[in-house]
C-alpha angles and dihedrals in degrees: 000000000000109000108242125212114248122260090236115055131152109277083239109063080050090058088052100048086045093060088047090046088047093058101030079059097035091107105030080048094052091042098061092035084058091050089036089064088036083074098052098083096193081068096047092103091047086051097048097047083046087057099040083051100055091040097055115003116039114081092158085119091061088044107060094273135239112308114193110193089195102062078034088061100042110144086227092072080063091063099041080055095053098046092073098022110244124201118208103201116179114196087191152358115263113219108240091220088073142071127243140204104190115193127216125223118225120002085225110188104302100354100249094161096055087044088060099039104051100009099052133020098239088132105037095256083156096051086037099054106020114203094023112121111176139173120224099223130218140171113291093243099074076063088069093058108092118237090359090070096051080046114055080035078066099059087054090260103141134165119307086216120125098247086044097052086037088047089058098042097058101042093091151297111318096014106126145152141241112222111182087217109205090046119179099345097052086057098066077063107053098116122158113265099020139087102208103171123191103217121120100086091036103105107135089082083058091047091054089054097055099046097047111030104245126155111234115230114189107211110195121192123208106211093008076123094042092064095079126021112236132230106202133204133216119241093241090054133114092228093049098048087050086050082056099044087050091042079054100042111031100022093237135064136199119247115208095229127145125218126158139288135235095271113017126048101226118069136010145076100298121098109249111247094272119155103246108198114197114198122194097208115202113301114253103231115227126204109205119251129219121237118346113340120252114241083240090057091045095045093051091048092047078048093060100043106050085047083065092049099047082046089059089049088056093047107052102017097104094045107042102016097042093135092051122137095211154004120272105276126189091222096182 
């Protein structure tokens, strides 16, 4: 029998489920709005100037995008925060003068960690790291998708592309970006109770580093897994091989996973009420290279930094991860 929530809960933790809701529909909700105005006709010329726009003007999302500090700043994304809750822990202060690539740990299921982190501040990232102004970066094609797209550009997400990521980094000091490392892949292995990271082959984030001068920040989180429960698939499987043909063709793949609903606690799309510690590990200084890097020079520098990551591990294991099933393990 599925546990249901009871009729009479604090106005606060409605609040709370309401701010997840809101993100977790934030694209099926801006996708029917768009077909919902598609049927008014009066608005057919609106819609078609919108859609040639976003075709073959608008490169906002190659550009860093458009950040509004007010919809940032909604008090809602403190609640969303709070419903987990999420930790912000910060290992050490970042010098404005310089340029970031923070790197998130593990992909989870959608990444809600990393959105709060980096995309609201729900957790005071601004107050946290003054001067730092980052973009939480995902694939271009969320950029094809009407109103979502002006939408999630509002919050600071822009293209994962390379001009994109180069764009930013050069656009001046403080100005960094946000890559959720392990991508697609890395989410057909967020199980509860393991950190299963997807790295080794993951070099275009250290080439980025060296071109361009960024510092590297590993940024680990603790429950980011616990959040879904995950149906895997074996890799013979014909699940699993149609996860893969969608991860090739479409950049993205859909992981069977469970959380809760709005009103029960056993099955549904919203993330179950898990603590999600982030922690913003010591920034790897880069010096810039000249010209392509060597693989010597991008193997050192993978080296070093999942050294740090495995150093955060060490650090905080036994005190944020103590159910786990096992230890942190860099699976490919």
């Amino acid at each position: 029998m599925p546990i249901f929530a009871p009729l009479r809960l604090p106005i606060k933790r409605r609040m709370q489920t309401a701010a997840v809701l809101l993100w977790i529909s934030a694209l099926a909700v801006t996708t029917f709005t768009f077909f919902y105005i598609c049927t008014i006709k009066y608005l057919w010329p609106l819609i078609i100037i919108y859609l040639l726009w976003i075709l073959m003007y608008d490169r906002a999302p190659e550009h860093g995008g458009r950040r509004s500090n007010l919809l940032r700043n909604w008090v809602g994304w403190t609640y969303f925060a709070q419903y987990f809750p999420m930790t912000l822990i910060k290992e050490a202060d970042l010098d404005p003068s310089k340029n970031y690539i923070f790197g998130y740990h593990p992909h989870g299921i959608i990444s809600l960690g990393a959105f709060c982190t980096f995309g609201t501040e729900g957790l005071n990232f601004s107050k946290r790291f003054p001067g730092i102004k980052t973009r939480l970066l995902t694939l271009q094609t969320n950029f094809n998708i009407p109103i979502y797209r002006d939408y999630i550009m509002a919050h600071g997400l822009a293209s994962v592309s390379k001009g994109s990521c180069e764009r930013i980094l050069a656009s001046g000091p403080g100005n960094s970006i946000t890559i959720v490392v392990g991508g697609a892949q890395e989410s057909l292995a967020a199980k509860p109770g393991t950190m299963d990271l997807t790295l080794k082959k993951r070099l275009g984030f250290i080439k980025l580093a060296l071109v361009n001068g960024a510092s590297l920040v590993p940024t680990l989180a603790f429950g980011e897994n616990e959040l879904y429960e995950l149906y895997g698939a074996g890799e013979k499987s014909r699940t699993y091989k149609i996860q893969q043909l969608m991860k090739k063709f479409l950049g993205f793949t859909m992981p069977m996973f469970n959380g809760r609903g709005v009103f029960n606690y056993e099955f549904g799309l919203l993330p179950r009420r898990k603590p999600v510690y982030i922690v913003i590990g010591k920034p790897i200084h880069v010096e810039k290279v000249e010209g392509a890097p060597t693989t010597e020079q991008l193997d050192a520098l993978q080296k070093q930094y999942i050294d740090e990551l495995l150093a955060i591990w060490e650090r905080y294991r036994d005190k944020y991860a103590p159910d786990r099933t096992q230890e942190l393990q860099i699976i490919e």
